[in-house]
Amino acid sequence: MTSSRDTARFRLCRSGILNVWQYDEQIFTFAGGRLLLRGANGAGKSKTLEMLLPFVLDGDKLRMTASGRHHTSLLWLMTDGYAGASRTGYLWVEFTRQDEDDQTITVTCGVGIRASDSARQATAWFFTSPRRVGHDLQLEDESGPLSMQRLRAEVETDGHFFESAPRYRDHVGQLLFGLPPDQYADLLRLLYWLRQPQVGEDIEPERLATQLEQALPQVDDGAVRIAGDTFDELEAFGEQIARRDRAASAVADFVRTYAGYAQGVLRARAEAVVEADRDLRQRRSGLRTSERLLRQVEGELTSTRAELVTVTGEHETTRSRIAELEKGPEARAQQRMTELSRRVSDLQAAAKRSRQVADKASDRAVTSAKRRQGARDGVVADSARLHGELIETAKSLGKAGCAAPLAITSELAVAPDAPGPTAGAAAAEQMTRSVRDVRPALGELRAAVVVVQGAQQAAEEAYAKATAAEQRAAEVEERAEHATRALRAASEASRGHEQELNEQLHSWLHDDDAVELVLPELTAGNLAGLEALVRSAVAPVRTRHEEAQGVATAKIREAEKRTVALSAKRAAVEAEADPSPPEPNWLRDSRVGLDGAPLWQLVDFRDTVSEQQQACVEAALEGAGLLDAWVHPDGRVIDGTRRDVTLQVSPPAAGPAAAASTGSTVAEVLAPDLPDGCTVPGAVIESLLACIGLDNDQSEVSVTRDGRWRSGPAEGRTQKERAQYIGATARAAERQRRLQRLDE
């Protein structure tokens, strides 16, 4: 458990051993979380360290050994120098820290052990408690250390009890350090490594850095930069893959687009030719229609002009006749007769009045002389006046050329002393007969006037017809002019379209993408078959393009499959922690879940070996079948029926000392480099390396610095440009090269 204050962390306070190994009861007090053990060699400092830390924090009884020379086990600790049949003991460590109220918080972690000499086994149980051993937590009573059942009852009231070491380890990691199981395992691995007595004598900086990076919870700036660079490289690789995917998609799109473009260009040009042909046919049809309309308009114009000439002649004739009639005596007679007719009408009216007056006067003369005299005087006056008017009328008729003379009786001019009204009446009667005689002449004059009026009306109608004919002629001329302009425009448009069609055809025929086509002379008759001619000429080219498109599509699909396969392979290469040598051609059993590791994962070249020698030694080991050979933690073959190559530690007679006495070994160029979590001890690796000779003809299995190797009766020489699998640096470079090859 951690806090923002340094004093809030758990620190080592005390530790104790009760009835384990050669201790009865011993309590060690830590000063500020530190403990210094001093004493002569063999005093038991390393053994005490093995029993307490980090075993009490871990509970793994297989990793108690600290020196690497003598194996320490719980059974040996409980039975070494002990004469009894069974024995129970405890190992415990006490941690304390201060809370925010400056109150002390205590956590006691302990391991109980019981060993039976007859069963030859030791069992362990584990506990944590907030109480302190010797104060409020007792691990023994009058009969000795508490048994497992009694301790369970003692600590479960406020603590925890475990019979499983992994569960206890996870609980301690969370309780003391607040770490998840994987991080706590890394921390314990660092503690085991630092616990070694001579850890300072063979410190390897790279290995120490690796251990610290794995165990410490915080990540330094260098690791962050390395991770950032790795992510940048991954991003760059992703961008490269994306670019290649886009390039492949672009190529596929280009092929499809180009095929569509070629088909579209061909189709568009053929459609343009067909459209031009259709337009030309329409233009020629319009031209023929315009020509028929022009001929019709020209015929109408000719007939209209002839009609106009005829009407103009009639109009001139009528106008001349009107002029002649207006100048002739008939017209003058008409005017004179009109006046005479008016005067005759007046005279008739006057005569009628006179007769009426005379009759009235005659009637009144009988009754009244005075009145008769007055009437006689009026009649005389009227007769005289009428006589004067008749004389004037007769003169006018004579001037008008009337053939019947108007006879005027003199009796109308009655003197005042003339006898009775009979004379006046007779004169009036006589004058009436004269007027009746003049009437036929007046009829002839009226007929002449009617003839003149008819001629004048015919002249006006002829003039109106002439005006209408002139308007029709103007309209016909305007229509003829419009038809002429339309004909001229249609002819020019037809010639332009014909020229454009010829230019497009020649341009299409001379284009680089055009097909070979022999066109006949374009006429109105063979334009209809131009489309079929072009289609038949283009058909082979279209077929070739479709076949090429199919081939390109197949290639694109194959390339896409290869891209997917390469992407999957690249993802697999990126996912693997270390690149491994290729699988052998012969059938090998799976190594998944097998305890141990191949040789190339367990060793690394020493700093004094050059890159060329590293490549040759690795090639020789690979040629001899040793590079990928499997190494078990105990250095022996587990299953003889397994199909695999296994390295086995030789018996002591042929061990490291014997190999060293007969010559140099590959231990001079290779050193153990165990990966994290590896169960193969370093001593096994050193023994295996001591069994393989280096530049040593005496050894049964040996390699040389120039790539030669021997394995029993077989020998050979193999070489590489560079080391690929031995050493983390070489594997990282090999992994990068594989990714680069896949990218390429």
XYZ file of C-alpha atoms in Angstrom:
744
model
C 0.000 0.000 0.000
C 1.357 3.372 -0.977
C 0.682 6.961 -0.011
C 1.810 10.408 -1.011
C 4.006 10.593 2.131
C 7.139 8.496 2.372
C 6.398 7.613 6.024
C 3.053 6.133 5.000
C 4.653 3.145 3.255
C 4.959 -0.224 4.947
C 8.460 -0.811 6.270
C 10.179 -3.869 7.720
C 9.945 -3.679 11.508
C 10.695 -7.169 12.875
C 11.138 -10.747 11.755
C 11.364 -13.989 13.621
C 12.169 -17.681 13.424
C 10.466 -20.169 15.751
C 11.688 -23.785 15.898
C 13.066 -23.868 12.335
C 16.533 -25.184 11.379
C 18.954 -24.523 14.215
C 16.858 -21.776 15.821
C 14.657 -22.222 18.868
C 13.246 -18.698 18.846
C 14.962 -15.655 17.371
C 13.593 -12.163 16.695
C 15.410 -9.712 14.381
C 14.660 -6.006 14.735
C 15.038 -3.760 11.667
C 16.423 -0.253 12.133
C 14.517 2.064 9.788
C 13.510 -0.918 7.672
C 17.093 -2.228 7.338
C 18.914 -5.220 8.804
C 22.638 -6.005 8.718
C 23.751 -9.589 9.317
C 27.437 -9.950 10.180
C 29.429 -13.046 11.029
C 32.039 -15.522 9.860
C 31.544 -17.773 6.904
C 29.245 -20.668 7.791
C 27.534 -18.736 10.571
C 24.158 -19.118 8.800
C 23.607 -15.603 7.363
C 22.613 -16.835 3.896
C 20.434 -19.586 5.321
C 18.642 -17.083 7.558
C 18.092 -14.813 4.561
C 16.760 -17.761 2.559
C 14.239 -18.601 5.261
C 12.886 -15.077 5.779
C 13.017 -12.933 2.656
C 11.472 -13.092 0.248
C 10.193 -16.572 1.110
C 7.762 -15.230 3.739
C 6.400 -12.777 1.101
C 6.207 -15.436 -1.602
C 5.659 -18.860 -0.042
C 7.436 -20.572 -2.983
C 9.480 -23.301 -1.276
C 11.199 -24.199 -4.568
C 13.044 -20.871 -4.752
C 14.498 -20.687 -1.255
C 18.087 -21.327 -2.386
C 20.165 -18.143 -2.386
C 23.768 -19.326 -2.981
C 23.106 -21.540 -6.007
C 25.519 -24.198 -4.644
C 23.443 -26.013 -2.013
C 19.750 -26.692 -2.405
C 17.606 -25.609 0.556
C 14.230 -27.208 1.218
C 11.707 -26.997 4.024
C 12.162 -30.680 4.818
C 15.924 -30.240 5.224
C 15.461 -27.111 7.364
C 13.083 -28.911 9.714
C 15.014 -32.204 9.959
C 18.663 -31.059 9.834
C 20.131 -31.921 13.264
C 16.699 -32.714 14.703
C 16.244 -36.143 16.313
C 12.438 -36.086 16.764
C 9.811 -37.771 14.560
C 7.937 -34.565 13.641
C 8.515 -30.875 14.068
C 6.443 -27.670 13.767
C 7.891 -24.177 13.314
C 7.100 -20.643 12.119
C 8.769 -17.949 10.044
C 7.289 -14.443 10.203
C 7.995 -10.846 9.159
C 6.330 -7.769 10.653
C 5.579 -4.565 8.645
C 4.412 -1.225 10.062
C 3.379 2.180 8.759
C 1.799 5.380 10.067
C -1.682 6.438 8.970
C -2.920 10.014 8.551
C -3.627 10.269 12.298
C -0.090 9.046 13.101
C -1.505 5.732 14.324
C 0.664 2.659 13.754
C -0.748 0.027 11.405
C 0.804 -3.419 11.664
C 0.752 -6.325 9.208
C 2.348 -9.629 10.164
C 3.033 -12.184 7.410
C 3.963 -15.692 8.462
C 4.527 -19.241 7.284
C 3.863 -22.320 9.395
C 5.823 -25.503 8.642
C 5.319 -29.086 9.789
C 7.778 -31.836 8.797
C 7.499 -35.575 9.352
C 10.623 -37.642 9.263
C 8.707 -40.848 8.587
C 6.713 -39.368 5.653
C 9.775 -37.464 4.417
C 7.738 -34.401 3.483
C 7.065 -30.929 4.808
C 3.769 -29.058 4.561
C 3.316 -25.315 4.892
C 0.454 -22.922 5.672
C 0.350 -19.143 5.547
C -1.313 -16.286 7.386
C -1.522 -12.505 7.695
C -2.646 -10.659 10.815
C -2.867 -7.044 12.019
C -1.486 -8.161 15.441
C 2.127 -8.380 16.608
C 3.864 -11.643 17.399
C 4.760 -11.871 21.086
C 2.368 -9.095 22.081
C -1.209 -9.858 21.067
C -0.449 -12.782 18.761
C 1.087 -15.938 20.201
C 2.553 -18.612 17.943
C 3.248 -21.098 20.788
C 1.950 -22.126 24.160
C 3.111 -24.448 26.948
C 3.044 -27.452 24.621
C 5.106 -25.778 21.912
C 4.356 -24.127 18.496
C 0.694 -24.019 17.565
C -0.663 -26.562 15.134
C -2.216 -25.536 11.831
C -5.795 -25.853 13.162
C -5.099 -23.839 16.315
C -3.334 -21.109 14.334
C -6.277 -20.913 11.887
C -8.644 -20.353 14.813
C -6.256 -17.755 16.243
C -5.787 -15.551 13.159
C -9.104 -15.848 11.280
C -10.828 -13.555 13.806
C -9.131 -10.484 12.310
C -6.687 -11.828 9.702
C -6.439 -14.301 6.845
C -5.363 -17.927 6.625
C -4.216 -19.757 3.477
C -3.223 -23.283 2.573
C -2.265 -22.315 -1.001
C 0.954 -20.424 -1.690
C -0.278 -18.647 -4.887
C -3.390 -17.273 -3.143
C -1.236 -16.148 -0.210
C 1.247 -14.464 -2.589
C -1.516 -12.553 -4.411
C -3.016 -11.458 -1.082
C 0.323 -10.175 0.269
C 1.071 -8.303 -2.973
C -2.238 -6.475 -2.776
C -2.141 -5.925 1.017
C 1.415 -4.582 1.346
C 2.175 -3.076 -2.051
C -1.161 -2.625 -3.820
C 0.166 -4.491 -6.868
C -1.659 -6.907 -9.173
C -0.318 -10.481 -9.321
C 1.799 -10.044 -12.462
C 3.585 -6.912 -11.215
C 4.093 -8.444 -7.772
C 5.645 -11.519 -9.431
C 8.124 -9.226 -11.235
C 8.989 -7.534 -7.930
C 9.613 -10.911 -6.254
C 11.795 -11.981 -9.167
C 13.948 -8.871 -8.586
C 14.150 -9.605 -4.853
C 15.271 -13.189 -5.450
C 17.960 -11.990 -7.810
C 19.197 -9.255 -5.470
C 19.209 -11.703 -2.549
C 22.108 -13.675 -3.988
C 25.192 -13.396 -1.741
C 27.669 -12.496 -4.535
C 25.213 -10.519 -6.631
C 27.636 -7.606 -6.960
C 30.432 -9.701 -8.445
C 28.842 -10.550 -11.784
C 26.371 -7.744 -12.357
C 25.451 -7.476 -16.045
C 24.158 -3.982 -16.808
C 21.741 -5.132 -19.472
C 20.283 -7.844 -17.292
C 20.069 -5.514 -14.309
C 18.290 -2.910 -16.426
C 15.898 -5.565 -17.680
C 15.184 -6.775 -14.136
C 14.613 -3.240 -12.879
C 12.338 -2.354 -15.781
C 10.253 -5.443 -15.138
C 10.101 -5.118 -11.355
C 9.840 -1.396 -10.661
C 6.356 0.066 -10.970
C 7.471 3.319 -12.547
C 8.714 3.621 -16.125
C 11.650 5.910 -16.838
C 11.861 8.413 -19.690
C 14.101 6.174 -21.740
C 11.584 3.374 -21.692
C 8.867 5.840 -22.610
C 10.950 7.110 -25.529
C 11.699 3.555 -26.655
C 8.017 2.691 -26.444
C 7.184 5.888 -28.314
C 9.698 5.037 -31.009
C 8.216 1.558 -31.239
C 4.732 2.984 -31.568
C 6.028 5.439 -34.171
C 7.530 2.533 -36.082
C 4.270 0.622 -35.782
C 2.411 3.677 -37.002
C 4.877 4.034 -39.884
C 4.423 0.361 -40.716
C 0.671 0.828 -40.551
C 0.939 3.824 -42.857
C 3.090 1.810 -45.259
C 0.531 -0.996 -45.268
C -2.245 1.550 -45.705
C -0.314 3.178 -48.571
C 0.163 -0.196 -50.224
C -3.502 -1.002 -49.739
C -4.406 2.344 -51.221
C -1.969 1.755 -54.071
C -3.496 -1.651 -54.761
C -6.971 -0.140 -54.596
C -5.824 2.701 -56.841
C -4.404 0.226 -59.368
C -7.648 -1.731 -59.320
C -9.656 1.464 -59.645
C -7.349 2.609 -62.441
C -7.821 -0.642 -64.349
C -11.584 -0.483 -63.934
C -11.640 3.218 -64.718
C -9.381 2.819 -67.740
C -11.452 -0.045 -69.118
C -14.587 1.981 -68.539
C -12.892 5.007 -70.055
C -11.896 3.087 -73.193
C -15.383 1.686 -73.545
C -16.876 5.092 -72.806
C -14.656 6.850 -75.358
C -15.477 4.240 -77.974
C -19.167 4.386 -77.156
C -19.192 8.200 -77.047
C -17.470 8.518 -80.403
C -19.736 5.932 -82.008
C -22.748 7.698 -80.503
C -21.386 11.023 -81.780
C -21.112 9.541 -85.277
C -24.640 8.128 -85.064
C -25.965 11.391 -83.642
C -24.226 13.369 -86.385
C -25.705 11.021 -88.972
C -29.168 11.403 -87.427
C -28.768 15.176 -87.328
C -27.590 15.184 -90.944
C -30.650 13.163 -92.005
C -32.904 15.564 -90.131
C -31.180 18.539 -91.726
C -31.554 17.061 -95.198
C -35.218 16.281 -94.546
C -35.690 19.881 -93.416
C -33.846 21.030 -96.537
C -36.192 19.029 -98.776
C -39.218 20.407 -96.920
C -37.860 23.950 -97.301
C -37.280 23.365 -101.014
C -40.875 22.156 -101.500
C -42.134 25.145 -99.514
C -39.961 27.452 -101.608
C -41.340 26.017 -104.858
C -44.868 26.386 -103.544
C -44.215 29.954 -102.438
C -42.596 30.773 -105.768
C -45.701 29.413 -107.625
C -47.982 31.429 -105.373
C -45.787 34.457 -105.920
C -45.976 34.019 -109.709
C -49.757 33.640 -109.709
C -50.109 36.531 -107.290
C -47.947 38.711 -109.511
C -50.057 37.770 -112.563
C -53.212 38.479 -110.597
C -51.676 41.727 -109.442
C -50.936 42.702 -113.044
C -54.517 41.830 -114.050
C -56.047 43.693 -111.132
C -53.727 46.633 -111.766
C -54.898 46.715 -115.424
C -58.513 46.535 -114.410
C -57.891 49.210 -111.827
C -56.290 51.468 -114.423
C -59.110 50.794 -116.888
C -61.736 51.534 -114.261
C -59.885 54.637 -113.193
C -59.684 55.819 -116.832
C -63.380 55.154 -117.388
C -64.218 56.996 -114.194
C -62.120 59.895 -115.384
C -63.831 59.820 -118.783
C -67.257 59.594 -117.203
C -66.409 62.410 -114.855
C -65.388 64.521 -117.903
C -68.360 63.432 -120.189
C -71.789 65.152 -120.670
C -73.573 62.329 -118.849
C -71.962 63.338 -115.608
C -72.802 66.934 -116.203
C -76.296 65.941 -117.294
C -76.612 63.865 -114.150
C -75.801 66.848 -112.027
C -78.160 69.047 -114.079
C -80.888 66.453 -113.995
C -80.516 66.189 -110.306
C -81.156 69.903 -110.026
C -84.000 69.742 -112.555
C -85.516 66.821 -110.837
C -85.456 68.773 -107.664
C -87.085 71.766 -109.424
C -89.666 69.554 -111.107
C -90.559 68.140 -107.763
C -90.928 71.651 -106.468
C -93.047 72.625 -109.503
C -95.258 69.597 -109.114
C -95.778 70.464 -105.535
C -96.529 74.069 -106.493
C -98.924 72.953 -109.231
C -100.692 70.690 -106.837
C -101.012 73.480 -104.410
C -102.239 75.765 -107.116
C -104.911 73.301 -108.186
C -105.948 72.857 -104.647
C -106.047 76.589 -104.215
C -107.961 76.950 -107.429
C -110.502 74.385 -106.359
C -110.868 76.007 -103.038
C -111.101 79.378 -104.649
C -113.740 78.136 -107.020
C -115.716 76.792 -104.168
C -115.330 79.890 -102.167
C -116.137 82.056 -105.216
C -119.651 80.726 -105.170
C -120.285 81.735 -101.651
C -118.319 84.868 -101.331
C -117.233 87.242 -103.977
C -114.868 88.972 -101.704
C -113.256 85.844 -100.847
C -113.238 84.788 -104.498
C -111.573 87.954 -105.474
C -108.869 87.375 -102.920
C -108.404 83.805 -103.978
C -108.327 84.907 -107.617
C -105.623 87.276 -106.741
C -103.652 84.546 -104.943
C -104.096 82.162 -107.831
C -102.941 84.750 -110.255
C -99.951 85.441 -108.149
C -99.181 81.762 -107.764
C -99.736 81.211 -111.485
C -97.398 83.967 -112.336
C -94.841 82.629 -109.969
C -95.363 79.100 -111.274
C -95.116 80.344 -114.822
C -91.772 81.938 -113.994
C -90.493 78.781 -112.341
C -91.672 76.671 -115.278
C -89.858 78.920 -117.651
C -86.702 78.513 -115.601
C -87.218 74.744 -115.483
C -87.705 74.574 -119.218
C -84.507 76.507 -119.705
C -82.691 74.145 -117.359
C -84.023 71.110 -119.211
C -82.920 72.590 -122.441
C -79.463 73.170 -121.098
C -79.445 69.615 -119.726
C -80.116 68.349 -123.237
C -83.589 67.026 -122.529
C -85.065 65.891 -125.871
C -88.716 66.585 -124.876
C -89.327 70.290 -124.592
C -91.405 71.531 -121.698
C -94.361 73.469 -123.169
C -95.424 76.338 -120.924
C -98.896 77.628 -121.473
C -99.386 81.264 -121.333
C -102.695 80.927 -119.551
C -100.769 80.434 -116.320
C -99.918 84.066 -116.413
C -103.526 85.089 -115.768
C -104.246 88.699 -115.857
C -106.117 90.175 -112.997
C -109.125 90.787 -115.146
C -109.212 87.315 -116.724
C -112.487 85.426 -116.437
C -113.126 82.780 -113.668
C -110.923 79.978 -112.423
C -111.555 77.677 -115.334
C -108.872 79.221 -117.381
C -106.343 78.761 -114.621
C -107.424 75.210 -114.116
C -107.097 74.472 -117.781
C -103.670 75.980 -117.797
C -102.690 73.911 -114.785
C -104.034 70.793 -116.456
C -102.106 71.586 -119.532
C -98.936 72.143 -117.477
C -99.463 68.792 -115.784
C -99.591 67.074 -119.166
C -96.368 68.860 -120.122
C -94.625 67.620 -117.006
C -95.914 64.105 -117.743
C -94.400 64.335 -121.194
C -91.020 65.384 -119.745
C -90.892 62.450 -117.320
C -89.398 59.850 -119.784
C -86.514 62.140 -120.462
C -86.040 62.516 -116.756
C -86.052 58.669 -116.440
C -83.306 58.396 -118.987
C -81.297 60.955 -117.095
C -81.880 59.023 -113.878
C -80.741 55.763 -115.613
C -77.565 57.469 -116.765
C -76.968 58.596 -113.228
C -77.497 54.984 -112.006
C -75.013 53.681 -114.607
C -72.466 56.246 -113.532
C -72.983 55.326 -109.870
C -72.556 51.578 -110.707
C -69.391 52.280 -112.629
C -68.112 54.339 -109.719
C -68.940 51.502 -107.242
C -67.220 48.927 -109.529
C -64.201 51.208 -109.678
C -64.129 51.411 -105.886
C -64.426 47.600 -105.601
C -61.639 47.145 -108.177
C -59.498 49.578 -106.179
C -60.165 47.628 -102.971
C -59.279 44.362 -104.759
C -56.100 45.931 -106.084
C -55.165 47.084 -102.572
C -55.827 43.604 -101.136
C -53.843 42.032 -103.987
C -50.972 44.370 -103.261
C -51.069 43.360 -99.570
C -51.175 39.666 -100.508
C -48.293 40.176 -102.905
C -46.273 41.878 -100.138
C -47.041 38.997 -97.737
C -46.118 36.420 -100.374
C -42.887 38.273 -101.093
C -42.103 38.370 -97.346
C -42.826 34.610 -97.009
C -40.721 33.929 -100.066
C -37.857 35.957 -98.589
C -38.180 34.121 -95.240
C -38.252 30.749 -97.022
C -35.202 31.765 -99.027
C -33.319 32.738 -95.848
C -34.398 29.478 -94.108
C -33.283 27.487 -97.144
C -29.955 29.284 -97.184
C -29.484 28.734 -93.372
C -30.496 25.074 -93.687
C -28.038 24.607 -96.523
C -25.229 26.270 -94.548
C -26.078 24.220 -91.402
C -26.195 21.043 -93.446
C -22.814 21.790 -94.979
C -21.424 22.651 -91.520
C -22.721 19.417 -89.951
C -21.458 17.454 -92.886
C -18.022 19.040 -92.511
C -18.097 18.484 -88.712
C -19.078 14.855 -89.229
C -16.239 14.362 -91.686
C -13.776 16.033 -89.299
C -14.929 13.882 -86.351
C -14.688 10.748 -88.437
C -11.192 11.597 -89.687
C -10.103 12.619 -86.152
C -11.470 9.370 -84.746
C -9.800 7.327 -87.481
C -6.413 9.006 -86.853
C -6.646 8.719 -83.036
C -4.160 6.416 -81.322
C -6.976 4.520 -79.606
C -9.095 4.200 -82.740
C -9.683 0.860 -84.386
C -8.810 0.167 -87.981
C -11.866 0.992 -90.084
C -12.288 1.671 -93.813
C -15.189 4.067 -94.257
C -17.063 4.274 -97.574
C -17.909 7.579 -99.139
C -20.595 9.072 -96.948
C -23.861 9.583 -98.783
C -27.452 9.849 -97.733
C -27.948 6.220 -98.651
C -25.156 4.584 -96.646
C -25.280 6.699 -93.481
C -27.890 4.378 -91.979
C -25.419 1.463 -92.030
C -22.557 3.472 -90.491
C -23.482 2.477 -86.921
C -23.524 -1.244 -87.747
C -20.202 -0.878 -89.581
C -18.567 0.811 -86.583
C -20.037 -1.737 -84.144
C -18.709 -4.668 -86.151
C -15.247 -3.050 -86.391
C -15.151 -2.280 -82.643
C -16.363 -5.715 -81.499
C -12.905 -7.455 -81.600
C -11.272 -4.536 -79.771
C -13.989 -4.551 -77.122
C -13.562 -8.310 -76.712
C -9.807 -7.885 -76.200
C -10.413 -5.119 -73.646
C -12.902 -7.281 -71.769
C -10.447 -10.190 -71.741
C -7.666 -7.866 -70.552
C -9.988 -6.519 -67.895
C -10.758 -10.061 -66.726
C -7.035 -10.888 -66.539
C -6.347 -7.660 -64.653
C -9.207 -8.389 -62.255
C -7.802 -11.861 -61.577
C -4.346 -10.370 -60.948
C -5.843 -7.798 -58.623
C -7.647 -10.498 -56.650
C -4.462 -12.551 -56.450
C -2.550 -9.468 -55.311
C -5.231 -8.763 -52.699
C -4.933 -12.337 -51.401
C -1.141 -11.992 -51.268
C -1.521 -8.658 -49.488
C -3.846 -10.231 -46.912
C -1.449 -13.156 -46.420
C 1.549 -10.832 -46.074
C -0.399 -8.614 -43.674
C -1.285 -11.635 -41.546
C 2.318 -12.825 -41.657
C 3.538 -9.369 -40.723
C 1.062 -9.212 -37.837
C 2.339 -12.590 -36.658
C 5.953 -11.367 -36.856
C 5.023 -8.209 -34.952
C 3.156 -10.224 -32.329
C 5.965 -12.688 -31.561
C 8.295 -11.605 -28.802
C 11.402 -13.150 -30.372
C 11.895 -14.430 -33.917
C 12.606 -18.131 -33.898
C 14.460 -20.380 -36.342
C 12.288 -21.995 -39.003
C 10.490 -25.217 -38.206
C 12.352 -28.363 -39.390
C 11.113 -30.313 -42.378
C 10.730 -33.472 -40.328
C 7.719 -34.007 -38.090
C 8.346 -32.494 -34.643
C 6.035 -32.614 -31.644
C 4.568 -29.368 -30.363
C 6.561 -27.531 -27.702
C 3.605 -25.579 -26.308
C 3.389 -26.022 -22.524
C 6.706 -27.887 -22.379
C 8.903 -26.929 -19.428
C 12.229 -25.428 -20.524
C 13.395 -23.440 -23.584
C 15.499 -23.826 -26.755
C 19.220 -23.153 -26.499
C 19.140 -19.912 -28.520
C 16.820 -18.327 -25.932
C 19.086 -19.212 -23.003
C 22.466 -17.838 -24.132
C 24.027 -14.681 -25.490
C 27.402 -13.819 -26.994
C 30.029 -12.287 -24.816
C 31.091 -8.730 -25.523
C 34.543 -9.821 -26.792
C 33.098 -11.794 -29.727
C 33.028 -9.924 -33.053
C 29.930 -9.808 -35.239
C 31.556 -12.048 -37.872
C 32.457 -14.691 -35.273
C 28.919 -14.452 -33.832
C 27.454 -15.189 -37.268
C 29.831 -18.125 -37.862
C 29.317 -19.686 -34.405
C 25.512 -19.381 -34.679
C 25.602 -20.882 -38.195
C 27.768 -23.793 -36.936
C 25.387 -24.436 -34.008
C 22.425 -24.371 -36.372
C 24.162 -26.686 -38.853
C 24.968 -29.163 -36.066
C 21.318 -29.122 -34.901
C 22.199 -27.553 -31.539
C 20.807 -24.043 -31.942
C 17.117 -24.967 -31.624
C 17.657 -28.008 -29.391
C 15.417 -28.108 -26.308
C 16.861 -27.721 -22.796
C 14.925 -29.025 -19.775
C 15.325 -27.422 -16.345
C 17.093 -30.490 -14.960
C 19.218 -31.042 -18.053
C 17.866 -34.471 -18.908
C 15.607 -36.083 -21.486
C 12.085 -36.402 -20.044
C 10.460 -38.610 -22.671
C 12.531 -40.797 -24.953
C 9.600 -41.296 -27.319
C 9.266 -37.575 -28.027
C 10.076 -36.429 -31.584
C 12.459 -33.559 -30.879
C 16.134 -32.661 -30.408
C 17.051 -32.359 -26.729
C 20.298 -31.262 -25.094
C 21.290 -33.377 -22.106
C 23.851 -32.559 -19.471
C 26.653 -35.138 -19.580
C 27.559 -37.232 -16.522
C 30.128 -35.793 -14.116
C 32.968 -37.628 -15.833
C 32.337 -35.625 -18.946
C 31.214 -32.483 -17.157
C 32.676 -29.023 -17.245
C 35.952 -30.012 -15.623
C 36.596 -32.792 -18.132
C 35.725 -30.514 -21.036
C 37.935 -27.781 -19.765
C 40.837 -30.200 -19.385
C 40.608 -31.352 -22.979
C 40.313 -27.918 -24.603
C 38.259 -24.764 -24.974
C 34.444 -24.785 -25.089
C 31.769 -22.477 -26.441
C 31.501 -21.027 -22.922
C 34.343 -18.747 -24.041
C 32.017 -17.048 -26.558
C 28.582 -17.791 -25.045
C 27.208 -16.981 -21.598
C 23.882 -17.896 -19.947
C 21.182 -15.253 -20.494
C 17.959 -16.521 -19.000
C 14.696 -14.849 -20.027
C 12.151 -13.762 -17.466
C 10.284 -16.623 -15.863
C 12.707 -19.216 -17.204
C 12.840 -22.390 -15.130
C 16.185 -23.582 -16.488
C 18.935 -22.857 -13.931
C 22.076 -21.084 -15.064
C 24.174 -23.997 -13.867
C 22.502 -26.307 -16.375
C 23.294 -23.871 -19.194
C 26.915 -23.605 -18.116
C 27.178 -27.417 -18.021
C 25.717 -27.690 -21.523
C 28.073 -25.045 -22.925
C 31.009 -26.852 -21.330
C 30.037 -29.997 -23.264
C 30.404 -28.292 -26.671
C 33.943 -27.675 -27.827
C 35.194 -24.519 -29.541
C 37.985 -24.885 -32.104
C 38.592 -28.179 -30.326
C 39.302 -31.289 -32.394
C 39.332 -33.449 -29.235
C 35.652 -32.868 -28.432
C 32.940 -35.142 -29.838
C 30.637 -32.147 -30.461
C 32.348 -28.893 -31.371
C 32.080 -25.739 -33.463
C 34.655 -23.264 -34.733
C 34.779 -19.509 -35.096
C 34.734 -19.823 -38.898
C 31.486 -21.878 -39.136
C 32.747 -25.458 -39.106
C 31.070 -28.010 -36.826
C 31.304 -31.665 -35.793
C 28.658 -33.854 -34.189
C 29.926 -37.385 -33.858
C 30.770 -38.748 -37.298
C 28.975 -35.836 -39.034
C 30.770 -32.611 -39.786
C 30.347 -29.629 -42.062
C 30.632 -25.894 -42.442
C 27.811 -23.353 -42.471
C 27.947 -19.605 -42.526
C 25.613 -16.597 -42.179
C 25.887 -12.927 -42.916
C 24.913 -12.074 -39.349
C 23.681 -13.627 -36.113
C 19.878 -13.919 -36.061
C 18.708 -15.695 -32.912
C 21.376 -15.626 -30.177
C 21.041 -12.463 -28.100
C 18.174 -10.007 -27.709
C 19.897 -7.474 -29.977
C 20.320 -9.977 -32.808
C 16.702 -11.148 -32.468
C 15.411 -7.570 -32.507
C 17.446 -6.858 -35.657
C 16.191 -10.111 -37.256
C 12.616 -9.195 -36.385
C 13.094 -5.760 -37.991
C 14.620 -7.339 -41.113
C 11.680 -9.707 -41.433
C 9.232 -6.835 -41.138
C 11.211 -4.866 -43.713
C 11.186 -7.802 -46.150
C 7.446 -8.183 -45.706
C 6.974 -4.447 -46.251
C 9.028 -4.607 -49.404
